[in-house]
N, CA and C of each residue as an Amber inpcrd file, in Angstrom:
protein
   669
 148.8910000  -2.0200000  33.3260000 147.9670000  -1.2510000  33.5530000
 148.2920000   0.1890000  33.9560000 147.6920000   1.2660000  33.3260000
 148.0400000   2.6520000  33.4680000 147.7730000   2.9810000  34.6790000
 148.5330000   3.8230000  35.4410000 148.1710000   4.4360000  36.8330000
 147.9100000   5.8310000  36.5510000 146.9390000   6.4130000  37.2190000
 146.4510000   7.6790000  36.9610000 147.2300000   8.3490000  37.9520000
 148.3080000   9.4420000  37.6030000 148.9150000  10.2580000  38.5260000
 148.4460000  11.7920000  38.6320000 147.4730000  11.8200000  38.1030000
 146.7950000  13.3920000  38.0820000 145.8400000  13.4030000  39.1570000
 145.9880000  12.8340000  40.3760000 144.9840000  12.6480000  41.3740000
 145.2580000  14.1340000  42.2020000 143.9850000  14.7050000  42.4800000
 143.9550000  16.0670000  43.1410000 144.1590000  15.8410000  44.6680000
 145.0950000  16.0680000  45.3430000 145.1110000  15.9460000  46.8880000
 144.9320000  17.0000000  47.7550000 144.0990000  18.2530000  46.9300000
 143.9860000  19.2280000  47.7850000 142.7890000  19.1540000  48.4470000
 142.7210000  19.6770000  49.7740000 141.4850000  19.5290000  50.8050000
 140.8950000  20.7870000  50.7760000 139.7200000  21.0860000  51.2900000
 138.8260000  21.9440000  51.2660000 139.1880000  22.7050000  52.6250000
 139.5090000  23.7200000  52.7150000 139.8620000  24.7380000  53.9130000
 138.6980000  24.9230000  54.3560000 138.5290000  24.7580000  55.9210000
 137.3860000  25.1340000  56.5090000 137.5850000  26.4720000  57.3550000
 137.0730000  27.4990000  57.1640000 137.3180000  28.7260000  58.0370000
 136.5790000  28.7330000  59.2130000 137.3460000  28.6830000  60.2860000
 136.7810000  28.7480000  61.8310000 135.5770000  29.9790000  62.1160000
 134.8250000  29.7720000  62.5400000 133.8690000  31.0070000  62.8880000
 134.5200000  31.7460000  63.8090000 134.0150000  33.2140000  63.5240000
 134.6380000  34.2630000  64.5280000 133.8030000  34.6200000  65.4200000
 134.2340000  35.1130000  66.7880000 133.4710000  35.6540000  67.7940000
 132.5130000  36.6840000  67.3140000 131.3380000  36.8660000  67.9690000
 130.4100000  37.5970000  67.4560000 130.6180000  39.1670000  67.7490000
 130.6520000  39.9740000  66.5630000 131.3210000  41.3070000  66.6840000
 130.2440000  42.0760000  67.4770000 128.8850000  41.7640000  67.4700000
 127.6770000  42.4940000  67.5740000 128.0660000  43.3870000  68.9850000
 128.3590000  42.6410000  70.0240000 128.5700000  43.5720000  71.1850000
 129.2520000  44.6110000  70.9900000 130.4100000  44.6350000  70.3980000
 131.4730000  45.6840000  70.0860000 131.0600000  46.7220000  69.2370000
 129.9030000  46.7570000  68.5820000 129.4780000  47.8360000  67.9240000
 128.7680000  48.7020000  68.5990000 127.7870000  48.2970000  69.5090000
 126.9060000  49.4180000  70.2010000 127.8150000  49.8760000  71.6140000
 129.0590000  48.8800000  71.9380000 130.0800000  49.3990000  72.8910000
 130.8410000  50.7920000  72.4070000 131.1530000  50.9230000  70.9110000
 131.7000000  51.6870000  70.3580000 130.9790000  53.1760000  70.0940000
 129.7370000  52.7170000  69.8450000 128.6230000  53.4500000  69.5380000
 128.1860000  54.4370000  71.0140000 128.1570000  53.7190000  71.9480000
 127.5650000  54.1720000  73.0620000 128.5970000  55.1500000  73.7850000
 129.7700000  54.8510000  73.8310000 130.7320000  55.6080000  74.3730000
 130.8570000  56.9450000  73.5930000 130.8600000  56.6470000  72.1550000
 131.0780000  58.1630000  71.2530000 129.8500000  58.8220000  71.4900000
 128.6380000  58.2600000  71.6490000 127.5400000  59.1160000  71.5580000
 127.4040000  59.7930000  72.9190000 127.9000000  59.2800000  73.9770000
 127.8210000  59.7280000  75.0990000 128.6370000  61.1530000  75.5540000
 129.8230000  61.2680000  74.7800000 130.8450000  62.1090000  74.7930000
 130.1610000  63.4420000  74.3160000 129.8190000  63.5160000  73.1480000
 129.3230000  64.9420000  72.6190000 127.9140000  65.0950000  72.8740000
 127.2130000  63.9870000  73.3820000 125.7560000  64.1440000  74.2330000
 126.2160000  65.0900000  75.5890000 127.1150000  64.4680000  76.1530000
 127.4340000  65.3820000  77.4140000 127.4940000  66.9300000  77.1970000
 128.3740000  66.8580000  76.0880000 128.7730000  68.5500000  75.7670000
 127.4450000  69.1040000  75.2330000 126.5260000  68.6090000  74.6040000
 125.2360000  69.0570000  74.0570000 124.2620000  69.5040000  75.2980000
 124.5130000  68.4140000  76.2690000 123.4030000  68.7820000  77.4930000
 123.9130000  69.8760000  78.5240000 125.4600000  70.0740000  78.5440000
 125.8880000  71.0710000  79.0460000 126.8940000  71.8180000  78.5240000
 126.4110000  72.6290000  77.5030000 127.4410000  73.3950000  76.3620000
 128.6140000  74.2640000  76.9140000 128.3450000  74.5240000  78.2690000
 129.3720000  75.6140000  78.9700000 130.4800000  74.5740000  79.6840000
 130.2120000  73.2580000  80.2510000 131.0670000  72.5120000  80.9000000
 131.2030000  71.4190000  80.5950000 130.5790000  70.9330000  78.9990000
 130.7750000  69.4620000  78.8370000 132.2250000  68.9240000  78.2920000
 132.3880000  67.9230000  78.0100000 133.6220000  67.5890000  77.6740000
 134.1390000  67.6140000  76.0430000 135.3740000  68.0700000  75.7950000
 135.6210000  68.2760000  74.3270000 136.6080000  66.9150000  73.9600000
 136.4920000  65.8600000  74.6830000 137.3360000  64.7270000  74.3270000
 136.5700000  63.7740000  73.1960000 135.4850000  64.3670000  72.7100000
 134.8540000  63.3830000  71.7470000 135.2580000  62.9690000  70.2820000
 136.1860000  63.9890000  69.7720000 136.7190000  63.8380000  68.4810000
 137.8930000  62.8690000  68.5000000 138.6270000  62.5140000  69.3140000
 139.7270000  61.3710000  69.1360000 138.8950000  60.1870000  69.0790000
 137.7510000  60.1100000  70.0500000 137.0170000  58.8160000  70.1250000
 136.1200000  58.2830000  68.9910000 135.9130000  59.6990000  68.4260000
 134.7800000  59.4010000  66.9640000 135.5630000  58.9540000  66.0520000
 136.7330000  59.2140000  65.9790000 137.5730000  58.8990000  64.9020000
 138.2410000  57.3890000  65.0860000 138.2730000  56.9240000  66.3180000
 139.3030000  55.6380000  66.7110000 138.1900000  54.6770000  67.1370000
 137.2900000  55.1690000  68.0710000 136.5570000  54.2190000  68.5710000
 134.8850000  54.1500000  67.8780000 134.2930000  55.0630000  67.9370000
 133.0310000  55.2490000  67.2750000 133.3520000  54.9100000  65.9200000
 134.2780000  55.5470000  65.3440000 134.6560000  55.3780000  63.9380000
 135.3850000  53.8250000  63.3170000 136.5650000  53.7920000  63.6220000
 137.3370000  52.7020000  63.2630000 136.9470000  51.5020000  63.6130000
 136.6130000  51.3060000  65.0300000 136.4350000  50.2030000  65.6520000
 135.0680000  49.6060000  65.2050000 133.9540000  50.6360000  65.3770000
 132.9010000  50.3040000  64.9860000 132.7140000  49.7630000  63.2890000
 133.2700000  50.3620000  62.5230000 133.3570000  49.9460000  61.2450000
 133.9900000  48.5260000  60.9240000 135.1570000  48.3490000  61.7750000
 135.5760000  46.9300000  61.5820000 134.2580000  45.9940000  62.2960000
 133.7800000  46.2690000  63.4290000 132.6960000  45.4820000  63.5090000
 131.6340000  45.0040000  62.6000000 131.4480000  46.2380000  61.8100000
 130.4570000  46.0370000  60.5080000 131.1920000  45.0930000  59.6080000
 132.2830000  45.0940000  59.4450000 133.1840000  44.4110000  58.2540000
 132.9990000  42.8680000  58.7880000 133.2310000  42.6740000  60.1150000
 133.1120000  41.3180000  60.8020000 131.7640000  40.7850000  60.6400000
 130.7760000  41.9430000  60.4330000 129.3670000  41.1350000  60.5280000
 128.9720000  40.8890000  59.2900000 129.6740000  41.6010000  58.1730000
 129.6460000  40.8370000  56.7170000 130.3170000  39.3190000  56.6270000
 131.2620000  39.1530000  57.2840000 131.6370000  37.8580000  57.5410000
 130.8610000  36.9160000  58.2810000 129.8600000  37.5570000  59.3140000
 128.8480000  36.6000000  59.8240000 127.6120000  36.4730000  58.8700000
 127.4170000  37.1260000  57.7780000 126.1340000  37.2410000  57.1000000
 125.0340000  37.9360000  57.7840000 125.3760000  38.8000000  58.6470000
 124.4300000  39.6780000  59.3260000 124.3050000  40.9390000  58.7560000
 123.2340000  40.9510000  57.5500000 123.3290000  42.1810000  56.7890000
 122.4730000  43.4600000  57.7320000 121.9740000  43.2630000  58.8810000
 121.4040000  44.3490000  59.6840000 122.5920000  44.8290000  60.4810000
 123.4700000  44.0290000  61.1150000 124.5890000  44.5770000  61.9200000
 125.5490000  45.2460000  61.2900000 125.8140000  44.3830000  59.8910000
 126.9510000  45.0600000  58.8350000 126.4460000  46.5120000  58.6240000
 125.1740000  46.4110000  58.2100000 124.6100000  47.8390000  57.4740000
 124.9810000  49.0360000  58.6020000 124.3550000  48.7560000  59.9370000
 124.1510000  49.5780000  61.1100000 125.5980000  50.1270000  61.3820000
 126.5380000  49.0310000  61.8430000 127.7340000  49.1620000  62.3140000
 128.6250000  50.0010000  61.1540000 128.5460000  49.6380000  60.1680000
 129.5120000  50.4000000  59.0530000 128.8540000  51.5580000  58.9620000
 127.7180000  51.7760000  58.7840000 127.1940000  53.3150000  58.8260000
 127.5370000  54.1430000  59.7020000 127.2460000  53.8200000  60.8700000
 127.7270000  54.7160000  61.9350000 129.0800000  54.6300000  62.3810000
 130.0100000  53.9060000  62.1170000 131.2730000  53.9930000  61.7770000
 131.7060000  55.0150000  60.9450000 131.1540000  55.0910000  59.8770000
 131.3810000  55.9310000  58.7670000 130.8860000  57.3490000  59.2590000
 129.5600000  57.4440000  60.0580000 129.1830000  58.6350000  60.5690000
 130.0880000  59.2180000  61.5220000 130.6800000  58.5710000  62.3610000
 131.6300000  59.0050000  63.2200000 133.0290000  59.4690000  62.5790000
 133.4400000  58.8650000  61.8260000 134.7810000  59.3030000  61.0720000
 134.4120000  60.5330000  60.0980000 133.3320000  60.6010000  59.5290000
 132.8640000  61.7700000  58.6780000 132.6710000  62.9540000  59.5250000
 132.0770000  62.8200000  60.7540000 131.8810000  64.0520000  61.6050000
 133.1500000  64.5750000  62.2010000 134.1590000  63.5660000  62.4820000
 135.3790000  64.1220000  62.9640000 136.1750000  64.7220000  62.0190000
 136.0660000  64.1680000  60.7060000 136.7770000  65.0380000  59.5390000
 136.2390000  66.1710000  59.3050000 134.5920000  66.4010000  59.2840000
 134.0570000  67.4780000  59.2870000 134.4140000  68.4700000  60.2320000
 134.7750000  68.3050000  61.7820000 135.0560000  69.0280000  62.7290000
 136.5550000  69.5710000  62.3590000 137.4470000  68.7330000  62.0520000
 138.6540000  69.1230000  61.5920000 139.0570000  69.9380000  60.3770000
 138.4160000  69.4460000  59.3910000 138.5310000  70.1800000  57.9460000
 137.4780000  71.2080000  57.7660000 136.4000000  71.1120000  58.0030000
 135.2570000  71.9630000  57.3920000 134.6930000  73.0940000  58.4080000
 134.4220000  72.5070000  59.6300000 134.2620000  73.5190000  60.5500000
 134.7740000  74.9120000  60.8690000 136.2960000  74.6690000  60.8510000
 136.9520000  76.1550000  61.2090000 136.7660000  76.9480000  60.0070000
 136.2330000  76.5640000  58.9520000 136.3650000  77.5280000  57.8770000
 134.7370000  77.6440000  57.5880000 133.6390000  76.9380000  58.1010000
 132.4060000  77.1720000  57.7600000 131.9990000  78.3110000  58.0330000
 132.5700000  79.4380000  58.6740000 131.9620000  80.8080000  58.7950000
 131.2940000  80.8580000  60.2300000 130.1270000  81.8420000  60.2940000
 129.5320000  82.0320000  61.4480000 128.9980000  80.7400000  62.2340000
 128.4060000  80.9930000  63.2630000 127.8080000  79.6520000  64.1090000
 126.4470000  79.1340000  63.3390000 126.0410000  80.1150000  62.7970000
 124.5540000  79.6610000  62.0510000 125.0380000  78.7620000  60.7770000
 126.1020000  79.0400000  60.2900000 126.3770000  78.2100000  59.1150000
 126.9180000  76.7770000  59.6110000 127.6820000  76.9850000  60.7970000
 128.0020000  75.5930000  61.4570000 126.9700000  74.8760000  61.8800000
 125.7540000  75.3760000  62.5340000 124.6940000  74.7980000  63.0310000
 124.0520000  74.0020000  61.5700000 123.9130000  74.9420000  60.4970000
 123.1180000  74.4370000  59.4330000 123.8200000  73.1180000  58.9810000
 125.1110000  73.0650000  58.7660000 125.7740000  71.8540000  58.7120000
 125.3590000  70.7010000  59.5040000 125.6050000  70.9100000  60.8480000
 124.9820000  69.7250000  61.8090000 123.8930000  69.4610000  61.5990000
 122.7960000  70.6930000  61.1340000 121.6010000  70.0120000  61.0110000
 121.2450000  69.1340000  59.9450000 121.8110000  69.5660000  58.9290000
 121.7220000  68.7070000  57.4490000 122.5460000  67.2870000  57.7110000
 123.8040000  67.2140000  58.4230000 124.0500000  65.8210000  58.7860000
 123.2900000  64.9020000  59.4290000 122.5210000  65.5920000  60.3340000
 121.7680000  64.7910000  61.4170000 120.4070000  64.4960000  60.6870000
 119.9590000  65.3410000  59.8300000 118.7720000  64.9420000  59.1940000
 119.0290000  63.8340000  58.1260000 119.9460000  63.6590000  57.3730000
 120.3690000  62.8220000  56.4840000 120.4880000  61.4300000  57.2610000
 121.0580000  61.5520000  58.3580000 121.2180000  60.3070000  59.4220000
 120.0100000  59.7390000  59.9400000 119.2050000  60.6870000  60.2250000
 117.6540000  60.3140000  60.8600000 116.8060000  59.6730000  59.8870000
 117.1160000  60.1300000  58.4770000 116.3770000  59.2860000  57.3740000
 116.8450000  57.6350000  57.4360000 118.0320000  57.4950000  57.4400000
 118.6840000  55.9960000  57.4650000 118.3960000  55.3310000  58.5980000
 118.2440000  56.1010000  59.8470000 117.8880000  55.3520000  61.0300000
 116.5140000  55.0080000  60.9730000 115.5920000  55.9420000  60.2990000
 114.2730000  55.7790000  60.6290000 113.8260000  54.1600000  60.0100000
 114.7200000  53.8690000  58.7620000 114.0120000  52.4410000  58.2840000
 114.8220000  51.2780000  59.0600000 115.9360000  51.7700000  59.6500000
 116.5000000  50.6290000  60.5580000 115.9700000  50.6180000  61.8690000
 115.3280000  51.6500000  62.0450000 114.4080000  51.3520000  63.4410000
 113.3010000  50.5380000  63.1540000 112.4920000  50.4840000  61.9340000
 111.7330000  49.5500000  61.6080000 112.3010000  48.1830000  61.4800000
 113.2730000  48.0500000  60.9310000 113.8840000  46.5320000  60.6210000
 114.4660000  46.1300000  62.0120000 114.7460000  47.0050000  63.1530000
 115.3400000  46.5090000  64.2260000 114.1250000  45.5560000  64.9040000
 113.0300000  45.8280000  64.5830000 112.0070000  45.1250000  65.0800000
 111.9470000  43.8450000  64.9830000 112.7300000  43.1000000  64.1490000
 112.9120000  41.9100000  63.4530000 114.2150000  41.1280000  64.3200000
 114.8040000  42.1150000  65.2910000 115.9490000  41.5240000  65.9420000
 115.5280000  41.4940000  67.4990000 115.8530000  42.5120000  68.3120000
 115.5480000  42.3090000  69.6840000 115.0990000  43.7700000  70.0290000
 113.9900000  43.4170000  71.0460000 113.6770000  44.7360000  71.7620000
 115.0180000  45.7210000  72.3380000 115.8530000  45.1760000  72.6330000
 117.0950000  45.8690000  73.1830000 117.6830000  46.7870000  71.9560000
 117.8660000  45.9900000  71.1400000 118.2560000  46.8370000  69.5730000
 117.2840000  47.5860000  69.1720000 115.9600000  47.4250000  69.3780000
 114.9230000  48.6130000  68.9490000 114.9620000  49.4760000  69.7580000
 115.1990000  49.5240000  70.9370000 115.3430000  50.5800000  71.8100000
 116.4740000  51.4960000  71.6110000 117.7480000  50.9540000  71.1830000
 118.8610000  51.5740000  70.7670000 118.2710000  52.7100000  69.6990000
 117.9070000  51.9450000  68.6780000 117.5260000  52.8910000  67.3980000
 116.3430000  53.7720000  67.5000000 115.1650000  53.4630000  68.5060000
 114.3460000  54.3540000  68.9870000 114.8490000  55.3830000  69.6560000
 115.7780000  55.5860000  70.5380000 116.3640000  56.5800000  71.1980000
 117.2260000  57.2130000  70.5030000 118.0150000  56.7050000  69.3900000
 118.6790000  57.4460000  68.7130000 118.0100000  58.1460000  67.8350000
 116.7110000  57.7870000  67.2760000 115.8990000  58.5720000  66.1900000
 115.5000000  59.8090000  67.0930000 114.9490000  59.5240000  68.1780000
 114.5620000  60.7090000  68.9650000 115.9710000  61.8700000  69.1940000
 117.0130000  61.3490000  69.7080000 118.1400000  61.9920000  69.4120000
 118.3560000  63.0050000  68.2900000 118.4620000  62.3810000  67.2130000
 118.8330000  62.7030000  65.7100000 117.9100000  64.0310000  65.5700000
 116.4500000  63.6450000  65.8100000 115.3280000  64.5030000  65.4400000
 115.4540000  65.7020000  65.9920000 115.3930000  65.4870000  67.5310000
 115.6590000  66.6680000  68.3500000 116.7320000  67.5180000  68.0120000
 117.8660000  66.8650000  67.7890000 118.9750000  67.6990000  67.3890000
 119.2560000  68.5840000  66.2740000 118.6600000  67.7000000  64.8860000
 118.5390000  68.6970000  64.0130000 117.6180000  69.9400000  64.0530000
 116.6320000  69.4850000  64.8190000 115.6090000  70.6170000  64.8160000
 116.3920000  71.7630000  65.7560000 117.0230000  71.4690000  66.9060000
 117.8330000  72.4820000  67.4980000 118.7030000  73.3120000  66.6250000
 119.5480000  72.3190000  65.8350000 120.5330000  73.1080000  65.1970000
 119.9530000  73.9660000  64.0940000 119.0360000  73.5390000  63.3790000
 118.4130000  74.3210000  62.2560000 117.8190000  75.5390000  62.7160000
 117.1620000  75.6470000  64.0050000 116.6190000  76.7800000  64.6810000
 117.4090000  77.4250000  65.5670000 118.6930000  76.8780000  65.8930000
 119.6140000  77.6270000  66.5900000 119.2120000  77.8260000  68.3290000
 118.3210000  76.7980000  68.2810000 117.5780000  76.8570000  69.6940000
 118.6380000  76.0660000  70.6270000 119.0800000  76.6480000  71.4580000
 120.3700000  75.9370000  72.5970000 119.4820000  75.0500000  73.6560000
 118.0710000  75.5820000  73.8260000 117.4560000  74.5330000  74.6800000
 117.1800000  73.1640000  74.2400000 116.6510000  73.4570000  72.8920000
 116.5640000  72.1350000  72.0980000 117.7890000  71.1390000  72.0680000
 118.8260000  72.0040000  71.7460000 120.1800000  71.1200000  71.5110000
 120.3980000  70.5020000  72.8720000 120.2900000  71.0610000  73.9210000
 120.3720000  70.5610000  75.4460000 119.4070000  69.3710000  75.7510000
 118.2850000  69.5200000  75.1130000 117.4730000  68.2990000  75.4010000
 117.8000000  67.0010000  74.5870000 118.4410000  67.3590000  73.3500000
 119.0320000  66.4310000  72.3950000 119.9310000  65.6930000  73.1410000
 120.8850000  66.5350000  73.7940000 122.1110000  65.9600000  74.5160000
 121.6930000  64.8620000  75.5580000 120.5800000  65.4520000  76.2430000
 120.1510000  64.3000000  77.4880000 119.3930000  63.1930000  76.8400000
 118.7840000  63.1680000  75.6190000 118.4180000  62.1520000  75.1730000
 119.5000000  61.2510000  74.4660000 120.6520000  61.8760000  73.9390000
 121.6600000  61.1460000  73.6680000 122.1310000  60.3470000  74.5920000
 122.2690000  60.9600000  75.8470000 122.9050000  60.3190000  77.0700000
 122.1160000  59.0350000  77.2550000 120.8720000  59.2030000  77.2160000
 119.7130000  57.8750000  77.1790000 120.2610000  56.8720000  76.2190000
 120.7370000  57.5110000  74.8890000 120.8250000  56.5530000  74.1090000
 121.7940000  55.6300000  74.3410000 122.9510000  56.3000000  74.6080000
 124.1900000  55.5280000  75.1670000 124.1910000  54.8130000  76.2270000
 123.3010000  55.0000000  77.0990000 122.7950000  54.0500000  78.2130000
 122.2940000  52.8210000  77.5350000 121.2020000  52.9990000  76.6110000
 120.8130000  51.7730000  76.2670000 121.5460000  51.0230000  75.3380000
 122.2370000  51.6370000  74.6790000 123.3870000  50.8970000  73.8480000
 124.3440000  50.2240000  74.6450000 124.8380000  50.9760000  75.6350000
 125.8010000  50.2380000  76.5830000 125.0530000  48.8520000  77.2450000
 123.8120000  49.0570000  77.6040000 123.1660000  47.7750000  77.9900000
 122.9510000  46.7520000  76.8100000 122.7040000  47.1030000  75.6830000
 122.8660000  45.9750000  74.6870000 124.0800000  45.3670000  74.5490000
 124.9800000  46.0480000  74.5130000 126.3590000  45.6440000  74.5570000
 126.7060000  44.6380000  75.7370000 126.4940000  45.2320000  76.7830000
 126.7210000  44.4620000  78.0340000 126.0040000  42.9990000  78.0650000
 124.7960000  43.2150000  77.5810000 124.0740000  41.6170000  77.5200000
 124.7030000  40.9750000  76.4120000 124.9540000  41.3000000  75.3550000
 125.7680000  40.6270000  74.2130000 126.9990000  39.8900000  74.7140000
 127.8590000  40.8130000  75.3590000 129.0400000  40.1720000  75.9140000
 128.7130000  38.8540000  76.8370000 128.0210000  38.9880000  77.9290000
 127.8830000  38.0330000  78.8130000 126.9660000  36.8890000  78.4810000
 125.8240000  37.3390000  77.2420000 125.1310000  36.3290000  76.6420000
 126.0470000  35.3790000  75.9840000 126.9470000  35.8980000  75.1580000
 127.7590000  35.2720000  74.4130000 128.7830000  34.4540000  75.3450000
 129.3010000  34.9080000  76.1690000 130.0740000  34.0580000  77.0990000
 129.5730000  32.8790000  77.5450000 128.1330000  33.0210000  78.1840000
 127.4350000  31.9270000  78.7090000 126.9320000  31.1270000  77.8850000
 126.6890000  31.5440000  76.6090000 126.0020000  30.6490000  75.6280000
 124.6360000  30.6810000  75.7520000 123.9650000  31.5020000  76.6580000
 122.4080000  31.4550000  76.9420000 122.1060000  33.0380000  77.1240000
 120.6660000  33.1180000  77.6960000 120.3630000  34.6230000  77.9220000
 120.6900000  34.6820000  79.4040000 121.8040000  35.3030000  79.8540000
 121.9350000  35.6860000  81.2340000 121.0440000  36.9290000  81.5440000
 121.4630000  38.0180000  80.5490000 120.9160000  39.4590000  80.5450000
 119.7030000  39.4390000  79.5170000 118.5410000  39.8210000  79.9090000
 117.5290000  39.6930000  78.9270000 117.5160000  40.7030000  77.9140000
 117.1750000  40.4410000  76.4890000 117.3550000  41.2930000  75.5000000
 115.7660000  41.2670000  74.6310000 115.0930000  40.0130000  74.9730000
 114.0730000  39.9660000  74.3410000 114.2550000  39.1350000  73.0390000
 113.1570000  38.7970000  72.5630000 113.0100000  38.1200000  71.2910000
 112.5680000  38.9620000  69.9590000 112.5910000  38.7680000  68.9890000
 112.1520000  39.5110000  67.8100000 110.5580000  39.8180000  67.5340000
 110.2980000  40.8990000  67.4060000 108.9020000  41.2760000  67.4620000
 107.9630000  40.3930000  65.9990000 108.7770000  40.3650000  65.0950000
 108.4640000  39.6290000  63.9620000 109.4680000  38.9300000  63.0840000
 109.2160000  37.9840000  62.3040000 110.5030000  37.3730000  61.5760000
 109.8330000  37.6870000  59.9450000 110.9360000  38.2850000  59.3680000
 110.5880000  38.6570000  57.9240000 110.7310000  37.6610000  57.1430000
 111.1330000  36.4030000  57.4980000 111.1190000  35.2650000  56.4700000
 109.6730000  34.4750000  56.5410000 109.2710000  34.5700000  57.9520000
 107.8610000  33.8110000  58.0600000 106.5910000  34.8510000  57.6570000
 107.0810000  36.2290000  57.4860000 106.0380000  37.1440000  57.2080000
 105.8780000  37.3710000  55.6870000 106.9790000  36.6430000  54.9800000
 106.8300000  37.0200000  53.5880000 105.9640000  35.7440000  52.9720000
 105.3200000  36.1650000  51.9350000 104.2540000  35.0360000  51.2970000
 105.0360000  34.3310000  50.4860000 104.8790000  32.9610000  50.3130000
 105.4060000  31.9970000  49.3570000 104.8010000  31.9080000  48.0600000
 105.2610000  32.2810000  47.0660000 104.6710000  32.2240000  45.8140000
 104.3700000  30.7370000  45.3580000 103.3890000  30.6750000  44.4150000
 103.0920000  29.2020000  44.0530000 104.2620000  28.2650000  43.4870000
 105.0460000  28.9960000  42.5910000 106.0870000  28.3390000  41.8100000
 107.5160000  28.7840000  42.3970000 107.6290000  29.2170000  43.1510000
 109.1490000  29.5300000  43.6960000 109.4330000  29.9920000  44.9870000
 110.2900000  30.3980000  45.3640000 110.6980000  30.9200000  46.8790000
 110.0030000  31.7840000  47.4480000 110.0070000  32.1820000  48.8310000
 109.2140000  33.1430000  49.3490000 109.4110000  34.4870000  48.4780000
 108.1250000  35.3740000  48.4030000 108.2750000  36.4300000  47.3970000
 109.3250000  37.4870000  48.1570000 110.1390000  38.2720000  47.6950000
 110.9070000  39.2420000  48.2210000 112.2920000  38.4940000  48.8200000
 112.3500000  37.1960000  48.7060000 113.6660000  36.5840000  49.1970000
 114.4530000  35.8870000  48.1250000 115.6220000  35.7410000  48.0810000
 116.4210000  35.0470000  46.9520000 116.7440000  33.6180000  47.4750000
 116.8280000  32.8130000  46.6930000 117.5170000  31.4880000  47.2110000
 119.1310000  31.6070000  47.5840000 119.4250000  30.9810000  48.3430000
 121.1170000  31.0280000  48.6470000 121.7550000  29.9950000  47.2470000
 122.7220000  31.1760000  47.0830000 123.7710000  30.6650000  45.8500000
 124.0900000  29.1660000  46.2400000
């Protein structure tokens, strides 16, 4: 009797779950937002320490959080953290490589205005979709939207008072982001909601109409 020697003894490798990277993203964003916002709110005495943290913490660490959110299949977190990680890295590189050669203050302000205008467009639709996450996350994007809009208006017009207001709103944004991060840390440690963040205002999957002969419109079947 013949014996089959071609038995496949390989076993499936189960990838262990990773810790939730979501609290790390807003923590990195909050601190890095706080430092330049403090400078904008008090341009004669604010800290100049933001650049290193823009590259290392708000930039690299937040980008890593975004990559880990891809691993968690969290498209919102992955897009938000990766984009704002890139924002801080890009802003830091602009400050180091472009700003010294940009010319007069008006040219520097114009550059900053266009940068913030572009990111306020991205932030606008993320603000809408954040309503499907939690009110805490929604408030981060709402205060951030206000910060970006006020600042690009201030930079385009060269109005120091408007920039100062944008700085104070940016400080409020950092505070809200720190709250969201702190809540995520303790809630993740406890496995329950110790610090309230609220529930989604709407569910995209439930809001999508199911077509008569296929999956819900606008959604794709899992591969």
